[in-house]
Structure formats: C-alpha cells, structure tokens
PDB file of C-alpha atoms in Angstrom:
ATOM      1  CA  MET A   1       6.086 -30.404  11.034  1.00  0.00           C
ATOM      2  CA  LYS A   2       3.133 -28.577   9.713  1.00  0.00           C
ATOM      3  CA  ILE A   3      -0.214 -30.271  11.590  1.00  0.00           C
ATOM      4  CA  SER A   4      -3.122 -27.882  10.269  1.00  0.00           C
ATOM      5  CA  ASN A   5      -4.082 -27.876   6.761  1.00  0.00           C
ATOM      6  CA  ARG A   6      -4.773 -23.772   6.997  1.00  0.00           C
ATOM      7  CA  LYS A   7      -2.162 -21.871   5.286  1.00  0.00           C
ATOM      8  CA  ARG A   8      -0.020 -19.761   7.535  1.00  0.00           C
ATOM      9  CA  VAL A   9       0.277 -16.407   6.441  1.00  0.00           C
ATOM     10  CA  LEU A  10       2.210 -13.312   7.747  1.00  0.00           C
ATOM     11  CA  VAL A  11       0.980  -9.858   7.265  1.00  0.00           C
ATOM     12  CA  THR A  12       3.685  -7.410   8.441  1.00  0.00           C
ATOM     13  CA  GLY A  13       1.681  -3.809   9.275  1.00  0.00           C
ATOM     14  CA  GLY A  14      -1.255  -5.930   9.575  1.00  0.00           C
ATOM     15  CA  ALA A  15      -2.717  -3.099  11.846  1.00  0.00           C
ATOM     16  CA  GLY A  16      -2.434  -0.466   8.953  1.00  0.00           C
ATOM     17  CA  PHE A  17      -5.145   0.681   6.494  1.00  0.00           C
ATOM     18  CA  LEU A  18      -4.142  -2.239   3.546  1.00  0.00           C
ATOM     19  CA  GLY A  19      -2.962  -4.429   6.622  1.00  0.00           C
ATOM     20  CA  SER A  20      -6.237  -4.689   7.988  1.00  0.00           C
ATOM     21  CA  HIS A  21      -8.143  -5.559   4.635  1.00  0.00           C
ATOM     22  CA  LEU A  22      -5.638  -8.081   3.882  1.00  0.00           C
ATOM     23  CA  CYS A  23      -5.813  -9.837   7.428  1.00  0.00           C
ATOM     24  CA  GLU A  24      -9.836  -9.972   6.542  1.00  0.00           C
ATOM     25  CA  LYS A  25      -9.963 -11.108   3.625  1.00  0.00           C
ATOM     26  CA  LEU A  26      -7.217 -13.945   4.683  1.00  0.00           C
ATOM     27  CA  LEU A  27      -9.243 -14.828   7.348  1.00  0.00           C
ATOM     28  CA  LYS A  28     -12.380 -15.007   4.979  1.00  0.00           C
ATOM     29  CA  ASP A  29     -10.356 -17.395   2.956  1.00  0.00           C
ATOM     30  CA  GLY A  30      -9.840 -19.732   5.504  1.00  0.00           C
ATOM     31  CA  CYS A  31      -6.246 -18.416   6.778  1.00  0.00           C
ATOM     32  CA  ASP A  32      -4.002 -18.572   9.629  1.00  0.00           C
ATOM     33  CA  VAL A  33      -2.997 -15.158  10.171  1.00  0.00           C
ATOM     34  CA  LEU A  34      -0.398 -13.978  11.983  1.00  0.00           C
ATOM     35  CA  CYS A  35      -0.733 -10.043  11.869  1.00  0.00           C
ATOM     36  CA  VAL A  36       2.585  -8.092  12.900  1.00  0.00           C
ATOM     37  CA  ASP A  37       2.683  -4.764  13.740  1.00  0.00           C
ATOM     38  CA  ASN A  38       4.827  -2.139  15.976  1.00  0.00           C
ATOM     39  CA  PHE A  39       1.892   0.366  15.924  1.00  0.00           C
ATOM     40  CA  TYR A  40       3.733   3.851  14.525  1.00  0.00           C
ATOM     41  CA  SER A  41       0.968   3.951  11.987  1.00  0.00           C
ATOM     42  CA  GLY A  42      -1.629   1.428  12.049  1.00  0.00           C
ATOM     43  CA  THR A  43      -4.012   1.353  14.910  1.00  0.00           C
ATOM     44  CA  LYS A  44      -5.603  -1.288  17.128  1.00  0.00           C
ATOM     45  CA  ASP A  45      -8.784  -0.331  16.014  1.00  0.00           C
ATOM     46  CA  ASN A  46      -8.607  -1.224  12.736  1.00  0.00           C
ATOM     47  CA  ILE A  47      -8.199  -5.040  14.124  1.00  0.00           C
ATOM     48  CA  ALA A  48     -10.145  -4.931  16.657  1.00  0.00           C
ATOM     49  CA  HIS A  49     -13.073  -6.956  15.286  1.00  0.00           C
ATOM     50  CA  PHE A  50     -10.718  -9.956  14.328  1.00  0.00           C
ATOM     51  CA  VAL A  51     -10.261 -10.328  18.490  1.00  0.00           C
ATOM     52  CA  GLY A  52     -11.790 -13.843  19.559  1.00  0.00           C
ATOM     53  CA  ASN A  53     -11.094 -15.240  15.962  1.00  0.00           C
ATOM     54  CA  PRO A  54      -9.128 -18.443  16.904  1.00  0.00           C
ATOM     55  CA  HIS A  55      -7.186 -18.137  13.253  1.00  0.00           C
ATOM     56  CA  PHE A  56      -5.958 -14.564  13.929  1.00  0.00           C
ATOM     57  CA  LYS A  57      -3.136 -13.229  16.305  1.00  0.00           C
ATOM     58  CA  MET A  58      -1.735 -10.175  16.800  1.00  0.00           C
ATOM     59  CA  MET A  59       1.923  -9.729  17.473  1.00  0.00           C
ATOM     60  CA  ARG A  60       3.375  -6.181  18.661  1.00  0.00           C
ATOM     61  CA  HIS A  61       7.003  -6.350  16.842  1.00  0.00           C
ATOM     62  CA  ASP A  62       9.116  -3.875  14.857  1.00  0.00           C
ATOM     63  CA  VAL A  63      10.304  -5.532  11.656  1.00  0.00           C
ATOM     64  CA  THR A  64      13.778  -3.801  12.013  1.00  0.00           C
ATOM     65  CA  PHE A  65      14.327  -6.546  14.076  1.00  0.00           C
ATOM     66  CA  PRO A  66      14.550 -10.521  13.229  1.00  0.00           C
ATOM     67  CA  LEU A  67      11.573 -12.542  13.604  1.00  0.00           C
ATOM     68  CA  TYR A  68      10.961 -16.103  14.245  1.00  0.00           C
ATOM     69  CA  VAL A  69       8.076 -17.169  13.230  1.00  0.00           C
ATOM     70  CA  GLU A  70       6.456 -20.476  11.234  1.00  0.00           C
ATOM     71  CA  VAL A  71       4.921 -19.469   8.193  1.00  0.00           C
ATOM     72  CA  ASP A  72       3.842 -20.538   4.328  1.00  0.00           C
ATOM     73  CA  GLU A  73       3.478 -17.024   3.192  1.00  0.00           C
ATOM     74  CA  ILE A  74       4.531 -13.595   4.097  1.00  0.00           C
ATOM     75  CA  TYR A  75       2.821 -10.042   2.779  1.00  0.00           C
ATOM     76  CA  ASN A  76       5.761  -7.697   3.953  1.00  0.00           C
ATOM     77  CA  LEU A  77       3.309  -4.078   4.294  1.00  0.00           C
ATOM     78  CA  ALA A  78       5.259  -2.418   7.049  1.00  0.00           C
ATOM     79  CA  CYS A  79       5.925   0.780   6.608  1.00  0.00           C
ATOM     80  CA  PRO A  80       4.507   4.488   6.849  1.00  0.00           C
ATOM     81  CA  ALA A  81       3.042   5.001   3.680  1.00  0.00           C
ATOM     82  CA  SER A  82       1.925   9.027   3.853  1.00  0.00           C
ATOM     83  CA  PRO A  83       4.092  11.941   3.679  1.00  0.00           C
ATOM     84  CA  ILE A  84       3.186  13.284   7.675  1.00  0.00           C
ATOM     85  CA  HIS A  85       4.347   9.706   8.728  1.00  0.00           C
ATOM     86  CA  TYR A  86       7.609   8.891   6.776  1.00  0.00           C
ATOM     87  CA  GLN A  87       8.667  11.956   6.799  1.00  0.00           C
ATOM     88  CA  PHE A  88       8.603  12.456  10.738  1.00  0.00           C
ATOM     89  CA  ASP A  89      11.250   9.955  11.749  1.00  0.00           C
ATOM     90  CA  PRO A  90      12.803   9.741   8.489  1.00  0.00           C
ATOM     91  CA  VAL A  91      15.939   7.277   9.124  1.00  0.00           C
ATOM     92  CA  GLN A  92      13.194   4.844  10.845  1.00  0.00           C
ATOM     93  CA  THR A  93      11.560   5.157   7.884  1.00  0.00           C
ATOM     94  CA  THR A  94      14.427   3.972   5.609  1.00  0.00           C
ATOM     95  CA  LYS A  95      15.500   1.446   8.510  1.00  0.00           C
ATOM     96  CA  THR A  96      11.736   0.080   7.908  1.00  0.00           C
ATOM     97  CA  SER A  97      12.192  -0.334   4.158  1.00  0.00           C
ATOM     98  CA  VAL A  98      15.742  -1.972   4.215  1.00  0.00           C
ATOM     99  CA  HIS A  99      16.356  -3.725   7.542  1.00  0.00           C
ATOM    100  CA  GLY A 100      12.643  -4.834   7.423  1.00  0.00           C
ATOM    101  CA  ALA A 101      13.073  -6.313   4.123  1.00  0.00           C
ATOM    102  CA  ILE A 102      16.515  -7.789   4.932  1.00  0.00           C
ATOM    103  CA  ASN A 103      14.614  -9.325   8.112  1.00  0.00           C
ATOM    104  CA  MET A 104      11.423 -10.762   6.316  1.00  0.00           C
ATOM    105  CA  LEU A 105      13.736 -12.063   3.394  1.00  0.00           C
ATOM    106  CA  GLY A 106      15.868 -13.955   5.782  1.00  0.00           C
ATOM    107  CA  LEU A 107      12.766 -15.297   7.317  1.00  0.00           C
ATOM    108  CA  ALA A 108      11.184 -16.223   4.115  1.00  0.00           C
ATOM    109  CA  LYS A 109      14.379 -18.082   3.627  1.00  0.00           C
ATOM    110  CA  ARG A 110      14.433 -19.924   6.293  1.00  0.00           C
ATOM    111  CA  THR A 111      10.786 -21.278   6.149  1.00  0.00           C
ATOM    112  CA  LYS A 112      10.615 -21.228   2.331  1.00  0.00           C
ATOM    113  CA  ALA A 113       7.868 -18.987   2.771  1.00  0.00           C
ATOM    114  CA  LYS A 114       6.742 -17.052  -0.553  1.00  0.00           C
ATOM    115  CA  ILE A 115       6.705 -13.656  -0.023  1.00  0.00           C
ATOM    116  CA  LEU A 116       5.259 -10.467  -1.727  1.00  0.00           C
ATOM    117  CA  GLN A 117       6.586  -6.788  -1.047  1.00  0.00           C
ATOM    118  CA  ALA A 118       4.520  -4.005  -0.832  1.00  0.00           C
ATOM    119  CA  SER A 119       6.257  -1.766  -2.987  1.00  0.00           C
ATOM    120  CA  THR A 120       5.122   2.158  -4.414  1.00  0.00           C
ATOM    121  CA  SER A 121       4.620   4.097  -7.534  1.00  0.00           C
ATOM    122  CA  GLU A 122       6.687   6.413  -5.064  1.00  0.00           C
ATOM    123  CA  VAL A 123       9.990   4.320  -6.934  1.00  0.00           C
ATOM    124  CA  TYR A 124       9.058   6.110 -10.218  1.00  0.00           C
ATOM    125  CA  GLY A 125       9.127   9.562  -8.226  1.00  0.00           C
ATOM    126  CA  ASP A 126       7.959  12.579 -10.568  1.00  0.00           C
ATOM    127  CA  PRO A 127       7.865  10.758 -13.739  1.00  0.00           C
ATOM    128  CA  LYS A 128       9.367  11.198 -17.271  1.00  0.00           C
ATOM    129  CA  VAL A 129       7.203   8.576 -18.592  1.00  0.00           C
ATOM    130  CA  HIS A 130       3.199   8.395 -18.745  1.00  0.00           C
ATOM    131  CA  PRO A 131       1.916   6.048 -17.743  1.00  0.00           C
ATOM    132  CA  GLN A 132       4.209   4.575 -16.209  1.00  0.00           C
ATOM    133  CA  THR A 133       5.349   0.840 -17.130  1.00  0.00           C
ATOM    134  CA  GLU A 134       7.421  -1.595 -14.921  1.00  0.00           C
ATOM    135  CA  ALA A 135       9.995  -1.466 -17.330  1.00  0.00           C
ATOM    136  CA  TYR A 136      10.507   2.528 -16.336  1.00  0.00           C
ATOM    137  CA  TRP A 137      13.131   3.148 -13.928  1.00  0.00           C
ATOM    138  CA  GLY A 138      11.719   5.998 -12.488  1.00  0.00           C
ATOM    139  CA  HIS A 139      13.057   9.986 -11.990  1.00  0.00           C
ATOM    140  CA  VAL A 140      13.614  10.026  -8.048  1.00  0.00           C
ATOM    141  CA  ASN A 141      15.411  12.881  -5.921  1.00  0.00           C
ATOM    142  CA  PRO A 142      17.553  10.603  -3.970  1.00  0.00           C
ATOM    143  CA  ILE A 143      18.639  13.219  -1.242  1.00  0.00           C
ATOM    144  CA  GLY A 144      14.959  14.971  -1.367  1.00  0.00           C
ATOM    145  CA  LEU A 145      12.272  14.938   1.978  1.00  0.00           C
ATOM    146  CA  ARG A 146      10.531  12.521   0.158  1.00  0.00           C
ATOM    147  CA  SER A 147      13.572  10.014  -0.583  1.00  0.00           C
ATOM    148  CA  CYS A 148      13.587   8.297   3.181  1.00  0.00           C
ATOM    149  CA  TYR A 149      10.405   6.214   1.578  1.00  0.00           C
ATOM    150  CA  ASP A 150      11.134   6.440  -2.196  1.00  0.00           C
ATOM    151  CA  GLU A 151      14.525   5.508  -1.974  1.00  0.00           C
ATOM    152  CA  GLY A 152      14.164   3.046   0.888  1.00  0.00           C
ATOM    153  CA  LYS A 153      11.519   1.241  -1.182  1.00  0.00           C
ATOM    154  CA  ARG A 154      13.942   1.192  -4.053  1.00  0.00           C
ATOM    155  CA  CYS A 155      16.636  -0.741  -1.920  1.00  0.00           C
ATOM    156  CA  ALA A 156      13.871  -2.904  -0.721  1.00  0.00           C
ATOM    157  CA  GLU A 157      12.964  -3.880  -4.457  1.00  0.00           C
ATOM    158  CA  THR A 158      16.592  -4.225  -4.983  1.00  0.00           C
ATOM    159  CA  LEU A 159      17.025  -6.658  -1.993  1.00  0.00           C
ATOM    160  CA  PHE A 160      13.887  -8.906  -2.946  1.00  0.00           C
ATOM    161  CA  PHE A 161      15.095  -9.392  -6.491  1.00  0.00           C
ATOM    162  CA  ASP A 162      18.912 -10.051  -5.000  1.00  0.00           C
ATOM    163  CA  TYR A 163      17.713 -12.997  -2.405  1.00  0.00           C
ATOM    164  CA  HIS A 164      15.604 -14.205  -5.703  1.00  0.00           C
ATOM    165  CA  ARG A 165      18.403 -14.421  -7.413  1.00  0.00           C
ATOM    166  CA  GLN A 166      21.097 -15.568  -5.331  1.00  0.00           C
ATOM    167  CA  HIS A 167      19.131 -17.910  -2.958  1.00  0.00           C
ATOM    168  CA  GLY A 168      16.098 -18.650  -5.093  1.00  0.00           C
ATOM    169  CA  LEU A 169      13.271 -17.052  -2.995  1.00  0.00           C
ATOM    170  CA  ASP A 170       9.830 -17.042  -4.353  1.00  0.00           C
ATOM    171  CA  ILE A 171       9.021 -13.417  -4.643  1.00  0.00           C
ATOM    172  CA  ARG A 172       6.286 -11.098  -5.597  1.00  0.00           C
ATOM    173  CA  VAL A 173       7.012  -7.380  -5.766  1.00  0.00           C
ATOM    174  CA  ALA A 174       3.796  -5.314  -6.314  1.00  0.00           C
ATOM    175  CA  ARG A 175       3.816  -1.586  -6.903  1.00  0.00           C
ATOM    176  CA  ILE A 176       1.171  -0.043  -5.195  1.00  0.00           C
ATOM    177  CA  PHE A 177      -0.555   2.823  -6.819  1.00  0.00           C
ATOM    178  CA  ASN A 178      -2.756   5.587  -4.835  1.00  0.00           C
ATOM    179  CA  THR A 179      -5.312   3.468  -2.863  1.00  0.00           C
ATOM    180  CA  TYR A 180      -7.939   4.310  -0.389  1.00  0.00           C
ATOM    181  CA  GLY A 181     -11.056   3.623   1.506  1.00  0.00           C
ATOM    182  CA  PRO A 182     -12.398   2.931   4.996  1.00  0.00           C
ATOM    183  CA  ARG A 183      -9.699   2.678   7.816  1.00  0.00           C
ATOM    184  CA  MET A 184      -7.574   5.558   6.218  1.00  0.00           C
ATOM    185  CA  HIS A 185      -6.275   7.554   9.114  1.00  0.00           C
ATOM    186  CA  PRO A 186      -8.112  10.678   8.930  1.00  0.00           C
ATOM    187  CA  ASN A 187      -4.855  12.677   9.909  1.00  0.00           C
ATOM    188  CA  ASP A 188      -2.283  10.581   7.340  1.00  0.00           C
ATOM    189  CA  GLY A 189      -2.440  13.659   5.368  1.00  0.00           C
ATOM    190  CA  ARG A 190      -2.977  11.922   2.468  1.00  0.00           C
ATOM    191  CA  VAL A 191      -5.366  13.800  -0.387  1.00  0.00           C
ATOM    192  CA  VAL A 192      -8.707  11.413  -0.057  1.00  0.00           C
ATOM    193  CA  SER A 193      -8.634  11.420   3.484  1.00  0.00           C
ATOM    194  CA  ASN A 194      -7.385  14.898   3.701  1.00  0.00           C
ATOM    195  CA  PHE A 195     -10.528  15.870   1.092  1.00  0.00           C
ATOM    196  CA  ILE A 196     -13.356  14.027   2.536  1.00  0.00           C
ATOM    197  CA  VAL A 197     -12.566  15.235   6.824  1.00  0.00           C
ATOM    198  CA  GLN A 198     -12.376  18.797   5.368  1.00  0.00           C
ATOM    199  CA  ALA A 199     -15.531  18.174   3.369  1.00  0.00           C
ATOM    200  CA  LEU A 200     -17.406  16.682   6.000  1.00  0.00           C
ATOM    201  CA  SER A 201     -16.326  19.512   8.241  1.00  0.00           C
ATOM    202  CA  ASN A 202     -17.269  22.343   6.032  1.00  0.00           C
ATOM    203  CA  GLU A 203     -13.765  23.630   6.025  1.00  0.00           C
ATOM    204  CA  ASP A 204     -11.755  24.967   3.115  1.00  0.00           C
ATOM    205  CA  ILE A 205     -10.298  22.228   0.786  1.00  0.00           C
ATOM    206  CA  THR A 206      -6.503  22.605   0.881  1.00  0.00           C
ATOM    207  CA  LEU A 207      -5.069  22.110  -2.647  1.00  0.00           C
ATOM    208  CA  TYR A 208      -1.433  22.202  -3.511  1.00  0.00           C
ATOM    209  CA  GLY A 209      -0.277  23.800  -7.008  1.00  0.00           C
ATOM    210  CA  ASP A 210      -2.956  24.609  -9.571  1.00  0.00           C
ATOM    211  CA  GLY A 211      -4.430  21.261  -8.626  1.00  0.00           C
ATOM    212  CA  GLU A 212      -4.032  20.086 -12.319  1.00  0.00           C
ATOM    213  CA  GLN A 213      -1.284  17.156 -10.832  1.00  0.00           C
ATOM    214  CA  THR A 214      -2.988  14.287 -11.579  1.00  0.00           C
ATOM    215  CA  ARG A 215      -3.110  10.761  -9.626  1.00  0.00           C
ATOM    216  CA  SER A 216      -5.065   7.575 -10.076  1.00  0.00           C
ATOM    217  CA  PHE A 217      -7.055   6.122  -7.280  1.00  0.00           C
ATOM    218  CA  CYS A 218      -7.801   2.590  -6.706  1.00  0.00           C
ATOM    219  CA  PHE A 219     -10.263   1.578  -3.931  1.00  0.00           C
ATOM    220  CA  VAL A 220      -9.180  -0.825  -1.184  1.00  0.00           C
ATOM    221  CA  ASP A 221     -10.956  -3.694  -2.305  1.00  0.00           C
ATOM    222  CA  ASP A 222      -9.897  -3.989  -5.701  1.00  0.00           C
ATOM    223  CA  GLN A 223      -5.821  -3.534  -4.809  1.00  0.00           C
ATOM    224  CA  ILE A 224      -6.454  -6.623  -2.270  1.00  0.00           C
ATOM    225  CA  GLU A 225      -7.808  -8.322  -4.712  1.00  0.00           C
ATOM    226  CA  GLY A 226      -4.747  -8.105  -6.811  1.00  0.00           C
ATOM    227  CA  PHE A 227      -2.173  -8.937  -3.833  1.00  0.00           C
ATOM    228  CA  LEU A 228      -3.891 -12.129  -3.390  1.00  0.00           C
ATOM    229  CA  ARG A 229      -4.007 -13.064  -7.184  1.00  0.00           C
ATOM    230  CA  PHE A 230      -0.339 -11.940  -7.522  1.00  0.00           C
ATOM    231  CA  MET A 231       0.405 -14.255  -4.539  1.00  0.00           C
ATOM    232  CA  ALA A 232      -1.497 -17.003  -6.231  1.00  0.00           C
ATOM    233  CA  LEU A 233       0.676 -17.229  -9.283  1.00  0.00           C
ATOM    234  CA  PRO A 234       2.130 -20.827  -9.171  1.00  0.00           C
ATOM    235  CA  THR A 235       5.474 -21.311  -8.676  1.00  0.00           C
ATOM    236  CA  GLY A 236       7.686 -22.443 -11.936  1.00  0.00           C
ATOM    237  CA  ASP A 237       8.608 -26.246 -12.610  1.00  0.00           C
ATOM    238  CA  ASN A 238      10.345 -28.476 -10.618  1.00  0.00           C
ATOM    239  CA  GLY A 239       9.537 -25.970  -7.447  1.00  0.00           C
ATOM    240  CA  GLN A 240      11.192 -23.161  -9.158  1.00  0.00           C
ATOM    241  CA  PRO A 241      10.085 -19.537  -7.814  1.00  0.00           C
ATOM    242  CA  GLY A 242       7.429 -18.120  -9.955  1.00  0.00           C
ATOM    243  CA  PHE A 243       7.112 -14.747 -11.714  1.00  0.00           C
ATOM    244  CA  PRO A 244       8.741 -11.737  -9.097  1.00  0.00           C
ATOM    245  CA  GLY A 245       7.508  -9.002 -10.723  1.00  0.00           C
ATOM    246  CA  PRO A 246       7.781  -6.224 -10.277  1.00  0.00           C
ATOM    247  CA  VAL A 247       3.683  -5.635 -11.263  1.00  0.00           C
ATOM    248  CA  ASN A 248       1.983  -2.197 -11.038  1.00  0.00           C
ATOM    249  CA  LEU A 249      -1.374  -2.528  -9.224  1.00  0.00           C
ATOM    250  CA  GLY A 250      -3.500   0.340  -9.526  1.00  0.00           C
ATOM    251  CA  ASN A 251      -6.033   2.020 -10.520  1.00  0.00           C
ATOM    252  CA  PRO A 252      -5.397   3.494 -14.512  1.00  0.00           C
ATOM    253  CA  CYS A 253      -8.318   6.127 -14.277  1.00  0.00           C
ATOM    254  CA  GLU A 254      -6.473   9.460 -14.080  1.00  0.00           C
ATOM    255  CA  PHE A 255      -7.932  12.445 -12.323  1.00  0.00           C
ATOM    256  CA  THR A 256      -6.684  15.658 -11.529  1.00  0.00           C
ATOM    257  CA  ILE A 257      -6.554  16.647  -7.646  1.00  0.00           C
ATOM    258  CA  ARG A 258      -9.343  19.435  -8.317  1.00  0.00           C
ATOM    259  CA  GLN A 259     -11.605  17.036  -9.932  1.00  0.00           C
ATOM    260  CA  LEU A 260     -11.442  14.657  -6.979  1.00  0.00           C
ATOM    261  CA  ALA A 261     -12.095  18.006  -4.761  1.00  0.00           C
ATOM    262  CA  GLU A 262     -15.008  18.715  -6.282  1.00  0.00           C
ATOM    263  CA  LEU A 263     -16.320  15.425  -6.395  1.00  0.00           C
ATOM    264  CA  VAL A 264     -15.912  15.038  -3.028  1.00  0.00           C
ATOM    265  CA  ILE A 265     -17.546  18.538  -2.638  1.00  0.00           C
ATOM    266  CA  GLU A 266     -20.396  17.111  -4.511  1.00  0.00           C
ATOM    267  CA  LEU A 267     -21.010  13.493  -2.626  1.00  0.00           C
ATOM    268  CA  THR A 268     -20.459  15.066   0.933  1.00  0.00           C
ATOM    269  CA  GLY A 269     -23.319  17.858  -0.106  1.00  0.00           C
ATOM    270  CA  SER A 270     -20.215  20.192   1.864  1.00  0.00           C
ATOM    271  CA  LYS A 271     -19.848  24.126   1.688  1.00  0.00           C
ATOM    272  CA  SER A 272     -16.154  23.622   1.871  1.00  0.00           C
ATOM    273  CA  LYS A 273     -14.454  26.136  -0.944  1.00  0.00           C
ATOM    274  CA  LEU A 274     -11.327  25.370  -2.994  1.00  0.00           C
ATOM    275  CA  VAL A 275      -8.019  27.228  -1.450  1.00  0.00           C
ATOM    276  CA  PHE A 276      -4.530  26.918  -2.930  1.00  0.00           C
ATOM    277  CA  HIS A 277      -1.117  26.139  -1.215  1.00  0.00           C
ATOM    278  CA  PRO A 278       2.303  26.237  -2.669  1.00  0.00           C
ATOM    279  CA  LEU A 279       3.326  22.589  -4.268  1.00  0.00           C
ATOM    280  CA  PRO A 280       5.489  20.630  -2.277  1.00  0.00           C
ATOM    281  CA  VAL A 281       9.071  19.784  -3.272  1.00  0.00           C
ATOM    282  CA  ASP A 282       9.256  16.602  -5.192  1.00  0.00           C
ATOM    283  CA  ASP A 283       5.859  16.351  -5.547  1.00  0.00           C
ATOM    284  CA  PRO A 284       4.893  14.154  -8.694  1.00  0.00           C
ATOM    285  CA  LYS A 285       3.159  16.154 -11.368  1.00  0.00           C
ATOM    286  CA  GLN A 286       1.269  13.078 -12.803  1.00  0.00           C
ATOM    287  CA  ARG A 287       0.929   9.483 -11.623  1.00  0.00           C
ATOM    288  CA  GLN A 288      -0.718   6.814 -13.855  1.00  0.00           C
ATOM    289  CA  PRO A 289       0.055   2.962 -13.795  1.00  0.00           C
ATOM    290  CA  ASP A 290       0.244   0.962 -17.156  1.00  0.00           C
ATOM    291  CA  ILE A 291      -1.568  -2.329 -15.947  1.00  0.00           C
ATOM    292  CA  SER A 292      -1.498  -4.149 -19.077  1.00  0.00           C
ATOM    293  CA  LEU A 293       1.081  -6.645 -17.428  1.00  0.00           C
ATOM    294  CA  ALA A 294      -1.078  -7.114 -13.861  1.00  0.00           C
ATOM    295  CA  LYS A 295      -4.455  -8.062 -16.718  1.00  0.00           C
ATOM    296  CA  ARG A 296      -2.301 -10.469 -18.721  1.00  0.00           C
ATOM    297  CA  LEU A 297      -0.677 -12.278 -15.861  1.00  0.00           C
ATOM    298  CA  LEU A 298      -3.560 -11.704 -13.035  1.00  0.00           C
ATOM    299  CA  ASN A 299      -6.215 -11.086 -14.972  1.00  0.00           C
ATOM    300  CA  TRP A 300      -7.201  -8.134 -12.948  1.00  0.00           C
ATOM    301  CA  GLU A 301      -8.069  -4.670 -12.959  1.00  0.00           C
ATOM    302  CA  PRO A 302     -10.039  -2.735 -10.561  1.00  0.00           C
ATOM    303  CA  ASN A 303     -13.350  -3.035 -10.692  1.00  0.00           C
ATOM    304  CA  ILE A 304     -14.919  -0.283  -8.661  1.00  0.00           C
ATOM    305  CA  SER A 305     -15.795   3.456  -9.581  1.00  0.00           C
ATOM    306  CA  LEU A 306     -14.138   6.690  -7.948  1.00  0.00           C
ATOM    307  CA  GLU A 307     -17.575   7.548  -7.106  1.00  0.00           C
ATOM    308  CA  THR A 308     -18.600   4.676  -5.674  1.00  0.00           C
ATOM    309  CA  GLY A 309     -15.259   3.818  -3.695  1.00  0.00           C
ATOM    310  CA  LEU A 310     -15.920   7.409  -2.434  1.00  0.00           C
ATOM    311  CA  LYS A 311     -19.450   6.821  -1.023  1.00  0.00           C
ATOM    312  CA  ARG A 312     -18.268   4.009   1.044  1.00  0.00           C
ATOM    313  CA  THR A 313     -15.072   5.759   2.536  1.00  0.00           C
ATOM    314  CA  ILE A 314     -17.520   8.730   3.187  1.00  0.00           C
ATOM    315  CA  GLY A 315     -19.906   6.708   5.001  1.00  0.00           C
ATOM    316  CA  TYR A 316     -16.764   5.341   7.108  1.00  0.00           C
ATOM    317  CA  PHE A 317     -15.259   8.912   8.118  1.00  0.00           C
ATOM    318  CA  GLU A 318     -18.786  10.125   8.904  1.00  0.00           C
ATOM    319  CA  SER A 319     -18.688   7.189  11.110  1.00  0.00           C
ATOM    320  CA  VAL A 320     -15.351   8.016  12.658  1.00  0.00           C
ATOM    321  CA  LEU A 321     -15.738  11.582  13.057  1.00  0.00           C
ATOM    322  CA  LEU A 322     -19.457  11.348  14.645  1.00  0.00           C
ATOM    323  CA  SER A 323     -17.520   8.897  17.382  1.00  0.00           C
ATOM    324  CA  GLY A 324     -14.907  11.173  17.726  1.00  0.00           C
ATOM    325  CA  SER A 325     -12.415   8.782  17.434  1.00  0.00           C
TER     326      SER A 325
END
C-alpha cells in the first residue's frame, strides 16, 4: 500500500550525464527519486549535491541483474553512450541494453509502472533517409564495432514493444539525438566534450574525415523536458496504455562537425588549430531528427541555441579543468 502522495520514480543510469539532470528535475518536481547506477560510466560527482535530500536515494546496482523495488515510473537510461565507453566492453554493453531492458520491463510489469526507454538515434545507423523520421527502419551494420550499442538499443526497442503488445505495459520509447551540456565526462570521446577540452587546453582540435559530416546538437535541459513531457502523456481510455512511441527527441538544426569546431574555438578564444584524421568505421555521415511528431504530440521543441548551450557547457568544463577533476 502506497502511503505518500509523492510519485516514486526510478532512474537507471541516474549518475550519468543525462540521468543526473533527470534526477535533479524530478526532485524539483516533488518526486521521490531512486537513482540506480553501477558507476561504469556515471560518477558520484554528478549526484553529490543531492546527498542529504530525504527524497533522493542512491543504489549501486547493475541492471543486468533483477531489481526488486516499488516504483510508479521508470526511466531506463542505463547504458554507456559514448564509443570509448561502449566499445571498451562490447559484450557488457549489449547485455546492459538487452538484459537491462528485460529486467526493467519485468519490474514495470510487476509494479504496473509506466516505463520510458532511452533509445538512440543510433538505431538509424548511417541513414539513407534525411532527416530521419520515426518510420525509418535504419541502415545499421549488425557486426561492426558500433553494433554492440546500435543493435543492443534496437533489440531493447523490440523488447519494449513486445511487452507492450503482449502484456499491455505502458511504455514510452524516446530516440535521443546528440545531447550535450554540463556533467558530460571530459574524456568520454564525444565530439562536444572533445572539442571543448581541446580548445580550452589550446590543443589541436581533432576532426575525422573532412569535417563535413553533420550532427544536430540538443542542450540537456531541452532533452530532459522532452522526457518529462513524453512520460506525462496520459494513459488511454479504461486505463489502457498511452502512446508508446517511438518519438525522436533532438534538435533539428543541423551543423557540420567543422562548424561546431570553429564555433567552439570562437567562444573559448582558443589558439587551437584543426587537424584531420581518417573517419572511424561506420561513423554516420548525416544525423538530423525530424521532430514533427514531438511537436504535435508533446508540444515540444528545443529552445536553447547551440551558441547559448555551448557557452554554459564551456563554463562547466572550465571549472572541471581548473579543479583538476
């Protein structure tokens, strides 16, 4: 029997970049938050400022093992998201996506909790359709170096929809496009953090290929708002599950990697020079979300410009590098 009126929310991967921002917003919204993380790529520094909050609890746990708790909502964010981290132990990456999905779906089934899966634009692979809509099935190499993440997330989506169809689970599948902001790990190998750290250190900025491949960068605050609006969609008539997705969440403004590098140099006042290296295997040439569905269904679109978001992110990395953490 639930005594408190506070919503009990579980965030897996809650000590990671996105997870910690989500925990923070949920606490501000009056929820009881259970943050679960095995600290493979997350860090206690991201959640240290929540310590002492009576409505926040941290649990060290690996989602590849079952979890027995009582919750009302689940945000399943657990999985390393940067190539450096997910390629370090590719078997564990796949297990985190697949076994983790099975365990969290089993928990949602038992507790009758609404559950959101943090999927990824990587399910589209190196797309042949541009921009990418939710109806596009993708162009993914199933045996490449990135497939532990790409195919793991695709399989997780399959599991979510099968639990939805077979057991009537109220699921939400969000396909996240490139997101950046404070609390990114300085050494996670992602393009925004790489460029900012190199620029602040006046080191050469490393571009792969000719730098003309494109990405769409969404600031973390906008991304978290998308999660919350998606999860807040009402259930259907007679308690039936609501709209399951998938829904693209990302910034539709497309930039080349070279444009990003030049903007970071300008905003940091860096003396860095651009250097070019061969393009990694299976690296997508284009990535841009069609967010028509999110606009219509969630009344959501990003509000924070790339320049504004980068300034806030640069300020964070300046403090990190200054402290030596």
